[in-house]
Amino acid sequence: MKMDNKGNNGMSANNGELGVISVIGLGYIGLPTAAMFASAGHSVIGIDVSQRAVDAVNAGSPHIEETGLSELVHRCVTSGRLRATGVPEAADSFIIAVPTPVDHDSHVPDTSYVEAAARSIGPVLKKGDLIVLESTSPVGTTRLVAQLLAEMRPDLSFPLDGQASPDVHLAYCPERIIPGRMLVELVENDRIIGGMTAACTKKATTLYSSFVKGDCLPSDDRTAELCKLTENSFRDVNIAFANELSMICGRLGLDVWKVIQLANHHPRVNILNPGPGVGGHCIAVDPWFIVAGAPEQSRIIRTAREVNDAKPAYVVQQVVEAMQDRPGGRIVCLGLTYKADVDDFRESPALTIARDLSERFPGQVIGVDPYIDALAHSGEPVGDLILGKVDDALTGADLAVMLVPHTTFRGLRPGKNAITIDPVGFWRA
Ligand code: SAJ
């Protein structure tokens, strides 16, 4: 997308009538969204509890890596359309984009950040405001926000009992953007607009149509909440199918990539790629929100999660068995991020595998990734892993395991005597 030197994308000449937009949470979703609204001509205030995030945005150099984001934020801040602060201020629209984690063991979703964000804007709300929840959330969370605010602000009406024209409007509008293409997909993807009433949907549609070129699809809050979870669960189930197939092929001594390639010639079959497991903060997490809401009905979704979560241990076992022939040998793990060509280590199966191996083979395991610098800032533990450089990664390797097919790995080939383990099919003929 082309921008002019004021940070405008040329899609909306005058958005003054929409007033000030406040985006709560300047993370992977909130910051690109805030910048996109600012570039469409809105006046945007970004709110974050992290002073580091606030300072980085105000300095025009964002704390997260995403193609084109740095330039866009810099232009928006310089033009005066975007600024960040730690404390919510009055605005006309509020977009909540804070994390909704799940408990690691119980898999119960934690909506406390959404609730805290809602409470933080309670005091500055006024008649006519719109609140949009973007965080991936269990079904019913938008309503929960409305209830919580209705208790805080009895002087204002909320769309809880189907009231046609409440003082404050609420909608659930999930994003569907993929890291690496966020700025393009924010504009081009279709978007579900789930208002708590028809008037809420209309108001939120007006807001998003100021920069979204895709269709704004009207819906209601609960349907929209489940749609977001459904999309990521669909992908998780399909990746689980590919991962299960790879383990079946391992057992039967067949090449999974050949099986998939041939099966995909069927006009109605499209098997995804097996890998070391499923990572990231979305696909590996969101299906649990459905399971928590309807446990007895979510048998496939739960099993798919379990299949994908079991894949890293399968890869570790492959390495352990292969290393029986090379006691004391050097193991090189190629790629540590959650997927190729992103600097994100959240829920990374590659990092789990490398760390697990480093504990089983202390002093023998080298982890290599083009985004290794970001690993230090990520706060993810690395165990006994020795971090190495991409250039000389494979020198002296007894075993190389390709975990993430980063573009920069193209051309890397282990020596003739090295054992290769390749769950992503990088070195397949
Ligand atoms: N993966 C495989 N095999 C595949 C495809 C992916 O093993 O064939 C793995 C990846 O390596 C990674 C994980 O799955 O570990 C997830 O990667 P992804 O590219 O499928 O998805 P995310 O988590 O980066 O982004 C997803 C997207 N959702 C869908 O594709 C349905 C994105 O559109 C959402 O906006 C995002 O989740 C989100 O924020 O929810």
GROMACS .gro file of C-alpha atoms and ligand atoms in nm:
model
  469
    1MET     CA    1   0.000   0.000   0.000
    2LYS     CA    2   0.134   0.343  -0.091
    3MET     CA    3   0.137   0.619   0.171
    4ASP     CA    4   0.203   0.986   0.121
    5ASN     CA    5   0.465   1.161   0.329
    6LYS     CA    6   0.209   1.254   0.597
    7GLY     CA    7   0.132   0.891   0.668
    8ASN     CA    8  -0.195   0.897   0.469
    9ASN     CA    9  -0.289   0.594   0.262
   10GLY     CA   10  -0.514   0.809   0.043
   11MET     CA   11  -0.827   0.608   0.124
   12SER     CA   12  -1.005   0.861   0.335
   13ALA     CA   13  -0.953   1.230   0.288
   14ASN     CA   14  -1.140   1.357   0.592
   15ASN     CA   15  -1.224   1.141   0.887
   16GLY     CA   16  -1.275   1.420   1.136
   17GLU     CA   17  -1.642   1.321   1.175
   18LEU     CA   18  -1.543   0.992   1.338
   19GLY     CA   19  -1.365   1.176   1.616
   20VAL     CA   20  -1.080   1.040   1.826
   21ILE     CA   21  -1.002   0.669   1.829
   22SER     CA   22  -0.835   0.509   2.126
   23VAL     CA   23  -0.666   0.172   2.088
   24ILE     CA   24  -0.609  -0.012   2.417
   25GLY     CA   25  -0.311  -0.248   2.386
   26LEU     CA   26  -0.027  -0.164   2.148
   27GLY     CA   27   0.082  -0.518   2.070
   28TYR     CA   28   0.094  -0.728   1.754
   29ILE     CA   29  -0.265  -0.640   1.665
   30GLY     CA   30  -0.330  -0.310   1.843
   31LEU     CA   31  -0.031  -0.121   1.707
   32PRO     CA   32  -0.081  -0.201   1.336
   33THR     CA   33  -0.452  -0.125   1.381
   34ALA     CA   34  -0.381   0.208   1.552
   35ALA     CA   35  -0.133   0.300   1.278
   36MET     CA   36  -0.380   0.204   1.007
   37PHE     CA   37  -0.655   0.423   1.155
   38ALA     CA   38  -0.407   0.711   1.187
   39SER     CA   39  -0.295   0.668   0.828
   40ALA     CA   40  -0.660   0.683   0.719
   41GLY     CA   41  -0.675   1.033   0.866
   42HIS     CA   42  -0.807   0.968   1.218
   43SER     CA   43  -0.666   1.112   1.534
   44VAL     CA   44  -0.550   0.807   1.733
   45ILE     CA   45  -0.442   0.764   2.094
   46GLY     CA   46  -0.267   0.435   2.175
   47ILE     CA   47  -0.284   0.313   2.534
   48ASP     CA   48  -0.050   0.058   2.687
   49VAL     CA   49   0.045  -0.044   3.038
   50SER     CA   50   0.404  -0.095   2.923
   51GLN     CA   51   0.607   0.226   2.937
   52ARG     CA   52   0.855   0.064   2.695
   53ALA     CA   53   0.578   0.025   2.435
   54VAL     CA   54   0.452   0.382   2.492
   55ASP     CA   55   0.801   0.531   2.462
   56ALA     CA   56   0.884   0.326   2.154
   57VAL     CA   57   0.568   0.435   1.972
   58ASN     CA   58   0.612   0.801   2.068
   59ALA     CA   59   0.970   0.783   1.943
   60GLY     CA   60   0.830   0.658   1.612
   61SER     CA   61   1.022   0.331   1.636
   62PRO     CA   62   0.786   0.050   1.737
   63HIS     CA   63   0.885  -0.232   1.971
   64ILE     CA   64   0.750  -0.503   1.738
   65GLU     CA   65   0.881  -0.623   1.402
   66GLU     CA   66   0.641  -0.634   1.111
   67THR     CA   67   0.695  -0.557   0.745
   68GLY     CA   68   0.639  -0.183   0.684
   69LEU     CA   69   0.519  -0.114   1.040
   70SER     CA   70   0.818   0.090   1.151
   71GLU     CA   71   0.789   0.331   0.858
   72LEU     CA   72   0.412   0.361   0.899
   73VAL     CA   73   0.426   0.430   1.275
   74HIS     CA   74   0.705   0.682   1.222
   75ARG     CA   75   0.499   0.871   0.963
   76CYS     CA   76   0.183   0.865   1.176
   77VAL     CA   77   0.365   0.990   1.488
   78THR     CA   78   0.549   1.260   1.293
   79SER     CA   79   0.225   1.380   1.135
   80GLY     CA   80   0.070   1.410   1.484
   81ARG     CA   81  -0.208   1.160   1.413
   82LEU     CA   82  -0.079   0.894   1.650
   83ARG     CA   83   0.047   0.926   2.003
   84ALA     CA   84   0.075   0.682   2.292
   85THR     CA   85   0.015   0.714   2.663
   86GLY     CA   86  -0.028   0.493   2.968
   87VAL     CA   87  -0.360   0.624   3.096
   88PRO     CA   88  -0.687   0.617   2.900
   89GLU     CA   89  -0.830   0.950   2.792
   90ALA     CA   90  -1.172   1.050   2.657
   91ALA     CA   91  -1.225   0.943   2.294
   92ASP     CA   92  -1.515   0.863   2.062
   93SER     CA   93  -1.427   0.503   1.978
   94PHE     CA   94  -1.231   0.257   2.191
   95ILE     CA   95  -1.074  -0.054   2.043
   96ILE     CA   96  -0.964  -0.318   2.291
   97ALA     CA   97  -0.677  -0.534   2.159
   98VAL     CA   98  -0.517  -0.691   2.466
   99PRO     CA   99  -0.404  -1.052   2.517
  100THR     CA  100  -0.640  -1.334   2.615
  101PRO     CA  101  -0.410  -1.618   2.722
  102VAL     CA  102  -0.511  -1.968   2.831
  103ASP     CA  103  -0.379  -2.138   3.141
  104HIS     CA  104  -0.099  -2.367   3.035
  105ASP     CA  105  -0.224  -2.671   3.227
  106SER     CA  106  -0.600  -2.631   3.264
  107HIS     CA  107  -0.648  -2.466   2.919
  108VAL     CA  108  -0.901  -2.228   3.075
  109PRO     CA  109  -0.914  -1.888   2.898
  110ASP     CA  110  -0.809  -1.583   3.096
  111THR     CA  111  -1.011  -1.271   3.013
  112SER     CA  112  -0.864  -1.064   3.294
  113TYR     CA  113  -0.670  -0.832   3.056
  114VAL     CA  114  -0.990  -0.756   2.863
  115GLU     CA  115  -1.175  -0.689   3.188
  116ALA     CA  116  -0.894  -0.463   3.313
  117ALA     CA  117  -0.891  -0.274   2.980
  118ALA     CA  118  -1.270  -0.227   3.002
  119ARG     CA  119  -1.242  -0.102   3.361
  120SER     CA  120  -0.967   0.139   3.261
  121ILE     CA  121  -1.189   0.316   3.006
  122GLY     CA  122  -1.499   0.313   3.232
  123PRO     CA  123  -1.428   0.654   3.390
  124VAL     CA  124  -1.377   0.837   3.056
  125LEU     CA  125  -1.679   0.695   2.869
  126LYS     CA  126  -1.952   0.932   2.753
  127LYS     CA  127  -2.280   0.916   2.564
  128GLY     CA  128  -2.231   0.832   2.194
  129ASP     CA  129  -1.911   0.631   2.239
  130LEU     CA  130  -1.838   0.305   2.060
  131ILE     CA  131  -1.639   0.020   2.217
  132VAL     CA  132  -1.499  -0.254   1.992
  133LEU     CA  133  -1.344  -0.571   2.127
  134GLU     CA  134  -1.082  -0.716   1.888
  135SER     CA  135  -0.906  -0.957   2.125
  136THR     CA  136  -0.970  -1.324   2.045
  137SER     CA  137  -1.221  -1.408   2.317
  138PRO     CA  138  -1.448  -1.681   2.451
  139VAL     CA  139  -1.810  -1.650   2.338
  140GLY     CA  140  -1.987  -1.401   2.565
  141THR     CA  141  -1.690  -1.174   2.638
  142THR     CA  142  -1.831  -0.865   2.460
  143ARG     CA  143  -2.144  -0.901   2.674
  144LEU     CA  144  -1.927  -0.941   2.982
  145VAL     CA  145  -1.757  -0.610   2.898
  146ALA     CA  146  -2.098  -0.441   2.858
  147GLN     CA  147  -2.217  -0.580   3.194
  148LEU     CA  148  -1.903  -0.475   3.372
  149LEU     CA  149  -1.924  -0.121   3.234
  150ALA     CA  150  -2.296  -0.097   3.305
  151GLU     CA  151  -2.216  -0.167   3.672
  152MET     CA  152  -1.938   0.092   3.670
  153ARG     CA  153  -2.139   0.358   3.490
  154PRO     CA  154  -2.506   0.343   3.594
  155ASP     CA  155  -2.546   0.693   3.443
  156LEU     CA  156  -2.504   0.547   3.090
  157SER     CA  157  -2.713   0.284   2.906
  158PHE     CA  158  -2.553  -0.019   2.737
  159PRO     CA  159  -2.701  -0.255   2.475
  160LEU     CA  160  -2.764  -0.536   2.724
  161ASP     CA  161  -3.136  -0.586   2.687
  162GLY     CA  162  -3.152  -0.530   2.311
  163GLN     CA  163  -3.208  -0.156   2.362
  164ALA     CA  164  -3.213  -0.005   2.010
  165SER     CA  165  -3.030   0.318   2.093
  166PRO     CA  166  -2.807   0.282   2.398
  167ASP     CA  167  -2.573   0.558   2.513
  168VAL     CA  168  -2.269   0.338   2.450
  169HIS     CA  169  -2.246   0.096   2.156
  170LEU     CA  170  -2.048  -0.228   2.163
  171ALA     CA  171  -1.927  -0.467   1.894
  172TYR     CA  172  -1.692  -0.760   1.850
  173CYS     CA  173  -1.474  -0.722   1.537
  174PRO     CA  174  -1.196  -0.983   1.516
  175GLU     CA  175  -0.889  -0.946   1.295
  176ARG     CA  176  -0.759  -1.226   1.072
  177ILE     CA  177  -0.418  -1.091   0.975
  178ILE     CA  178  -0.113  -1.310   0.931
  179PRO     CA  179   0.229  -1.199   1.063
  180GLY     CA  180   0.451  -1.079   0.779
  181ARG     CA  181   0.152  -0.947   0.579
  182MET     CA  182  -0.032  -0.765   0.852
  183LEU     CA  183  -0.055  -0.420   0.693
  184VAL     CA  184  -0.176  -0.560   0.362
  185GLU     CA  185  -0.426  -0.799   0.519
  186LEU     CA  186  -0.562  -0.537   0.764
  187VAL     CA  187  -0.682  -0.343   0.462
  188GLU     CA  188  -0.775  -0.620   0.222
  189ASN     CA  189  -0.927  -0.897   0.433
  190ASP     CA  190  -1.302  -0.918   0.481
  191ARG     CA  191  -1.400  -0.837   0.835
  192ILE     CA  192  -1.679  -0.961   1.059
  193ILE     CA  193  -1.859  -0.680   1.244
  194GLY     CA  194  -2.053  -0.826   1.533
  195GLY     CA  195  -2.257  -0.553   1.700
  196MET     CA  196  -2.462  -0.620   2.012
  197THR     CA  197  -2.748  -0.450   1.825
  198ALA     CA  198  -2.801  -0.350   1.462
  199ALA     CA  199  -2.710   0.010   1.554
  200CYS     CA  200  -2.384  -0.110   1.712
  201THR     CA  201  -2.299  -0.304   1.392
  202LYS     CA  202  -2.371   0.004   1.182
  203LYS     CA  203  -2.153   0.230   1.394
  204ALA     CA  204  -1.863  -0.015   1.397
  205THR     CA  205  -1.897  -0.071   1.020
  206THR     CA  206  -1.863   0.305   0.961
  207LEU     CA  207  -1.547   0.303   1.169
  208TYR     CA  208  -1.376   0.010   0.996
  209SER     CA  209  -1.485   0.107   0.644
  210SER     CA  210  -1.262   0.411   0.678
  211PHE     CA  211  -0.963   0.190   0.593
  212VAL     CA  212  -1.085  -0.166   0.522
  213LYS     CA  213  -1.117  -0.242   0.150
  214GLY     CA  214  -1.250  -0.594   0.209
  215ASP     CA  215  -1.616  -0.651   0.288
  216CYS     CA  216  -1.745  -0.561   0.635
  217LEU     CA  217  -1.977  -0.853   0.710
  218PRO     CA  218  -2.257  -0.768   0.953
  219SER     CA  219  -2.319  -1.011   1.237
  220ASP     CA  220  -2.382  -1.016   1.612
  221ASP     CA  221  -2.129  -1.025   1.895
  222ARG     CA  222  -2.157  -1.395   1.995
  223THR     CA  223  -2.156  -1.525   1.635
  224ALA     CA  224  -1.852  -1.309   1.558
  225GLU     CA  225  -1.672  -1.434   1.869
  226LEU     CA  226  -1.727  -1.797   1.767
  227CYS     CA  227  -1.631  -1.724   1.402
  228LYS     CA  228  -1.285  -1.607   1.507
  229LEU     CA  229  -1.233  -1.918   1.718
  230THR     CA  230  -1.372  -2.137   1.441
  231GLU     CA  231  -1.129  -2.005   1.180
  232ASN     CA  232  -0.824  -2.085   1.389
  233SER     CA  233  -0.965  -2.419   1.506
  234PHE     CA  234  -1.032  -2.518   1.144
  235ARG     CA  235  -0.666  -2.456   1.065
  236ASP     CA  236  -0.547  -2.638   1.377
  237VAL     CA  237  -0.760  -2.945   1.294
  238ASN     CA  238  -0.626  -2.950   0.937
  239ILE     CA  239  -0.264  -2.916   1.048
  240ALA     CA  240  -0.326  -3.194   1.303
  241PHE     CA  241  -0.442  -3.414   1.016
  242ALA     CA  242  -0.112  -3.351   0.834
  243ASN     CA  243   0.089  -3.407   1.153
  244GLU     CA  244  -0.096  -3.730   1.229
  245LEU     CA  245  -0.036  -3.846   0.873
  246SER     CA  246   0.337  -3.776   0.910
  247MET     CA  247   0.349  -3.998   1.218
  248ILE     CA  248   0.147  -4.271   1.042
  249CYS     CA  249   0.395  -4.255   0.753
  250GLY     CA  250   0.684  -4.271   1.001
  251ARG     CA  251   0.537  -4.591   1.143
  252LEU     CA  252   0.473  -4.743   0.800
  253GLY     CA  253   0.805  -4.635   0.652
  254LEU     CA  254   0.647  -4.413   0.386
  255ASP     CA  255   0.734  -4.063   0.267
  256VAL     CA  256   0.457  -3.833   0.393
  257TRP     CA  257   0.546  -3.560   0.142
  258LYS     CA  258   0.494  -3.797  -0.150
  259VAL     CA  259   0.164  -3.918  -0.004
  260ILE     CA  260   0.039  -3.560   0.041
  261GLN     CA  261   0.159  -3.447  -0.299
  262LEU     CA  262  -0.020  -3.733  -0.473
  263ALA     CA  263  -0.337  -3.711  -0.259
  264ASN     CA  264  -0.361  -3.336  -0.326
  265HIS     CA  265  -0.408  -3.410  -0.696
  266HIS     CA  266  -0.762  -3.510  -0.601
  267PRO     CA  267  -0.974  -3.206  -0.695
  268ARG     CA  268  -1.134  -3.182  -0.350
  269VAL     CA  269  -0.840  -3.274  -0.127
  270ASN     CA  270  -0.599  -3.014   0.013
  271ILE     CA  271  -0.379  -3.152   0.289
  272LEU     CA  272  -0.167  -2.895   0.472
  273ASN     CA  273   0.200  -2.934   0.567
  274PRO     CA  274   0.321  -3.139   0.860
  275GLY     CA  275   0.579  -2.974   1.082
  276PRO     CA  276   0.739  -2.990   1.427
  277GLY     CA  277   0.408  -2.888   1.590
  278VAL     CA  278   0.186  -2.582   1.594
  279GLY     CA  279   0.302  -2.259   1.752
  280GLY     CA  280   0.221  -1.893   1.777
  281HIS     CA  281  -0.022  -1.713   1.994
  282CYS     CA  282  -0.335  -1.797   1.795
  283ILE     CA  283  -0.375  -2.142   1.643
  284ALA     CA  284  -0.211  -2.318   1.937
  285VAL     CA  285  -0.433  -2.133   2.185
  286ASP     CA  286  -0.772  -2.032   2.043
  287PRO     CA  287  -0.921  -2.382   1.996
  288TRP     CA  288  -0.908  -2.421   2.377
  289PHE     CA  289  -1.159  -2.133   2.402
  290ILE     CA  290  -1.412  -2.346   2.216
  291VAL     CA  291  -1.329  -2.655   2.422
  292ALA     CA  292  -1.375  -2.455   2.744
  293GLY     CA  293  -1.715  -2.329   2.628
  294ALA     CA  294  -1.856  -2.663   2.503
  295PRO     CA  295  -1.627  -2.942   2.630
  296GLU     CA  296  -1.848  -3.239   2.551
  297GLN     CA  297  -1.916  -3.125   2.196
  298SER     CA  298  -1.555  -3.033   2.105
  299ARG     CA  299  -1.404  -3.379   2.063
  300ILE     CA  300  -1.227  -3.325   1.729
  301ILE     CA  301  -1.104  -2.979   1.824
  302ARG     CA  302  -0.960  -3.106   2.154
  303THR     CA  303  -0.798  -3.411   1.992
  304ALA     CA  304  -0.643  -3.197   1.717
  305ARG     CA  305  -0.485  -2.978   1.986
  306GLU     CA  306  -0.349  -3.288   2.157
  307VAL     CA  307  -0.209  -3.429   1.829
  308ASN     CA  308  -0.034  -3.100   1.746
  309ASP     CA  309   0.095  -3.060   2.101
  310ALA     CA  310   0.240  -3.413   2.088
  311LYS     CA  311   0.440  -3.350   1.771
  312PRO     CA  312   0.746  -3.183   1.934
  313ALA     CA  313   0.797  -3.490   2.158
  314TYR     CA  314   0.780  -3.711   1.847
  315VAL     CA  315   1.058  -3.508   1.680
  316VAL     CA  316   1.269  -3.518   1.998
  317GLN     CA  317   1.230  -3.896   2.002
  318GLN     CA  318   1.345  -3.918   1.639
  319VAL     CA  319   1.661  -3.727   1.731
  320VAL     CA  320   1.722  -3.934   2.045
  321GLU     CA  321   1.699  -4.257   1.846
  322ALA     CA  322   1.924  -4.127   1.567
  323MET     CA  323   2.187  -4.007   1.818
  324GLN     CA  324   2.234  -4.357   1.960
  325ASP     CA  325   2.487  -4.410   1.679
  326ARG     CA  326   2.670  -4.080   1.753
  327PRO     CA  327   2.736  -4.054   2.125
  328GLY     CA  328   2.869  -3.710   2.218
  329GLY     CA  329   2.794  -3.580   1.866
  330ARG     CA  330   2.702  -3.226   1.772
  331ILE     CA  331   2.329  -3.159   1.712
  332VAL     CA  332   2.227  -2.851   1.515
  333CYS     CA  333   1.868  -2.726   1.540
  334LEU     CA  334   1.786  -2.502   1.245
  335GLY     CA  335   1.515  -2.248   1.324
  336LEU     CA  336   1.369  -2.157   1.662
  337THR     CA  337   1.078  -1.921   1.586
  338TYR     CA  338   0.717  -2.043   1.577
  339LYS     CA  339   0.714  -2.031   1.196
  340ALA     CA  340   0.925  -1.923   0.901
  341ASP     CA  341   1.038  -1.565   0.843
  342VAL     CA  342   0.889  -1.407   1.158
  343ASP     CA  343   1.079  -1.298   1.470
  344ASP     CA  344   0.821  -1.444   1.708
  345PHE     CA  345   0.910  -1.721   1.955
  346ARG     CA  346   0.573  -1.748   2.134
  347GLU     CA  347   0.455  -2.107   2.178
  348SER     CA  348   0.729  -2.214   1.937
  349PRO     CA  349   0.747  -2.593   1.896
  350ALA     CA  350   1.094  -2.551   1.743
  351LEU     CA  351   1.221  -2.380   2.058
  352THR     CA  352   1.055  -2.647   2.274
  353ILE     CA  353   1.232  -2.920   2.077
  354ALA     CA  354   1.572  -2.746   2.080
  355ARG     CA  355   1.548  -2.675   2.453
  356ASP     CA  356   1.440  -3.030   2.533
  357LEU     CA  357   1.731  -3.169   2.328
  358SER     CA  358   1.976  -2.932   2.499
  359GLU     CA  359   1.871  -3.075   2.835
  360ARG     CA  360   1.906  -3.436   2.717
  361PHE     CA  361   2.240  -3.372   2.541
  362PRO     CA  362   2.409  -3.096   2.748
  363GLY     CA  363   2.681  -2.905   2.563
  364GLN     CA  364   2.601  -3.078   2.233
  365VAL     CA  365   2.304  -2.880   2.097
  366ILE     CA  366   2.340  -2.566   1.888
  367GLY     CA  367   2.035  -2.355   1.802
  368VAL     CA  368   2.050  -2.136   1.494
  369ASP     CA  369   1.799  -1.876   1.382
  370PRO     CA  370   1.822  -1.558   1.169
  371TYR     CA  371   1.611  -1.381   1.437
  372ILE     CA  372   1.831  -1.489   1.726
  373ASP     CA  373   1.866  -1.130   1.854
  374ALA     CA  374   1.491  -1.111   1.911
  375LEU     CA  375   1.511  -1.431   2.116
  376ALA     CA  376   1.708  -1.250   2.387
  377HIS     CA  377   1.433  -0.984   2.418
  378SER     CA  378   1.151  -1.237   2.404
  379GLY     CA  379   1.209  -1.360   2.758
  380GLU     CA  380   1.173  -1.723   2.641
  381PRO     CA  381   1.405  -1.960   2.829
  382VAL     CA  382   1.667  -2.132   2.613
  383GLY     CA  383   1.779  -2.404   2.856
  384ASP     CA  384   2.127  -2.536   2.782
  385LEU     CA  385   2.105  -2.440   2.416
  386ILE     CA  386   2.421  -2.298   2.260
  387LEU     CA  387   2.324  -2.021   2.017
  388GLY     CA  388   2.510  -2.025   1.686
  389LYS     CA  389   2.532  -1.827   1.362
  390VAL     CA  390   2.348  -1.917   1.042
  391ASP     CA  391   2.662  -1.894   0.823
  392ASP     CA  392   2.867  -2.165   0.990
  393ALA     CA  393   2.568  -2.348   1.137
  394LEU     CA  394   2.635  -2.688   0.989
  395THR     CA  395   3.011  -2.701   1.032
  396GLY     CA  396   3.093  -3.021   1.215
  397ALA     CA  397   2.728  -3.121   1.264
  398ASP     CA  398   2.664  -3.490   1.335
  399LEU     CA  399   2.291  -3.439   1.319
  400ALA     CA  400   2.092  -3.152   1.168
  401VAL     CA  401   1.724  -3.109   1.243
  402MET     CA  402   1.539  -2.858   1.025
  403LEU     CA  403   1.265  -2.711   1.245
  404VAL     CA  404   1.171  -2.384   1.070
  405PRO     CA  405   1.215  -2.337   0.693
  406HIS     CA  406   1.337  -1.974   0.703
  407THR     CA  407   1.411  -1.828   0.360
  408THR     CA  408   1.768  -1.749   0.468
  409PHE     CA  409   1.832  -2.122   0.520
  410ARG     CA  410   1.801  -2.180   0.145
  411GLY     CA  411   2.118  -2.344   0.020
  412LEU     CA  412   2.215  -2.481   0.364
  413ARG     CA  413   2.303  -2.847   0.332
  414PRO     CA  414   2.446  -3.072   0.601
  415GLY     CA  415   2.768  -3.260   0.524
  416LYS     CA  416   2.744  -3.607   0.370
  417ASN     CA  417   2.802  -3.787   0.697
  418ALA     CA  418   2.552  -3.589   0.900
  419ILE     CA  419   2.216  -3.741   0.990
  420THR     CA  420   1.923  -3.523   0.885
  421ILE     CA  421   1.583  -3.502   1.048
  422ASP     CA  422   1.345  -3.289   0.849
  423PRO     CA  423   0.990  -3.257   0.987
  424VAL     CA  424   0.917  -2.961   0.756
  425GLY     CA  425   1.027  -3.133   0.433
  426PHE     CA  426   1.290  -2.868   0.361
  427TRP     CA  427   1.546  -3.103   0.210
  428ARG     CA  428   1.302  -3.327   0.028
  429ALA     CA  429   1.396  -3.386  -0.332
  430SAJ     N1  430   0.175  -2.472   1.033
  430SAJ     C1  431   0.199  -2.604   0.999
  430SAJ     N2  432   0.154  -2.650   0.879
  430SAJ     C2  433   0.088  -2.570   0.791
  430SAJ     C3  434   0.062  -2.437   0.825
  430SAJ     C4  435   0.107  -2.389   0.948
  430SAJ     O1  436   0.259  -2.680   1.076
  430SAJ     O2  437   0.053  -2.621   0.682
  430SAJ     C5  438   0.219  -2.420   1.164
  430SAJ     C6  439   0.315  -2.299   1.156
  430SAJ     O3  440   0.446  -2.340   1.135
  430SAJ     C7  441   0.291  -2.236   1.291
  430SAJ     C8  442   0.143  -2.262   1.318
  430SAJ     O4  443   0.107  -2.369   1.232
  430SAJ     O5  444   0.366  -2.300   1.392
  430SAJ     C9  445   0.052  -2.144   1.294
  430SAJ     O6  446   0.092  -2.075   1.176
  430SAJ     P1  447  -0.014  -2.011   1.074
  430SAJ     O7  448   0.063  -1.949   0.965
  430SAJ     O8  449  -0.115  -2.114   1.035
  430SAJ     O9  450  -0.095  -1.908   1.160
  430SAJ     P2  451  -0.063  -1.783   1.255
  430SAJ    O10  452  -0.076  -1.830   1.398
  430SAJ    O11  453   0.063  -1.714   1.219
  430SAJ    O12  454  -0.186  -1.687   1.219
  430SAJ    C10  455  -0.318  -1.738   1.233
  430SAJ    C11  456  -0.396  -1.714   1.104
  430SAJ     N3  457  -0.522  -1.788   1.107
  430SAJ    C12  458  -0.555  -1.875   1.009
  430SAJ    O13  459  -0.484  -1.900   0.915
  430SAJ    C13  460  -0.690  -1.940   1.023
  430SAJ    C14  461  -0.424  -1.565   1.089
  430SAJ    O14  462  -0.507  -1.540   0.977
  430SAJ    C15  463  -0.491  -1.511   1.216
  430SAJ    O15  464  -0.511  -1.370   1.207
  430SAJ    C16  465  -0.400  -1.537   1.333
  430SAJ    O16  466  -0.381  -1.678   1.343
  430SAJ    C17  467  -0.466  -1.481   1.458
  430SAJ    O17  468  -0.429  -1.370   1.501
  430SAJ    O18  469  -0.560  -1.541   1.509
   0.00000   0.00000   0.00000
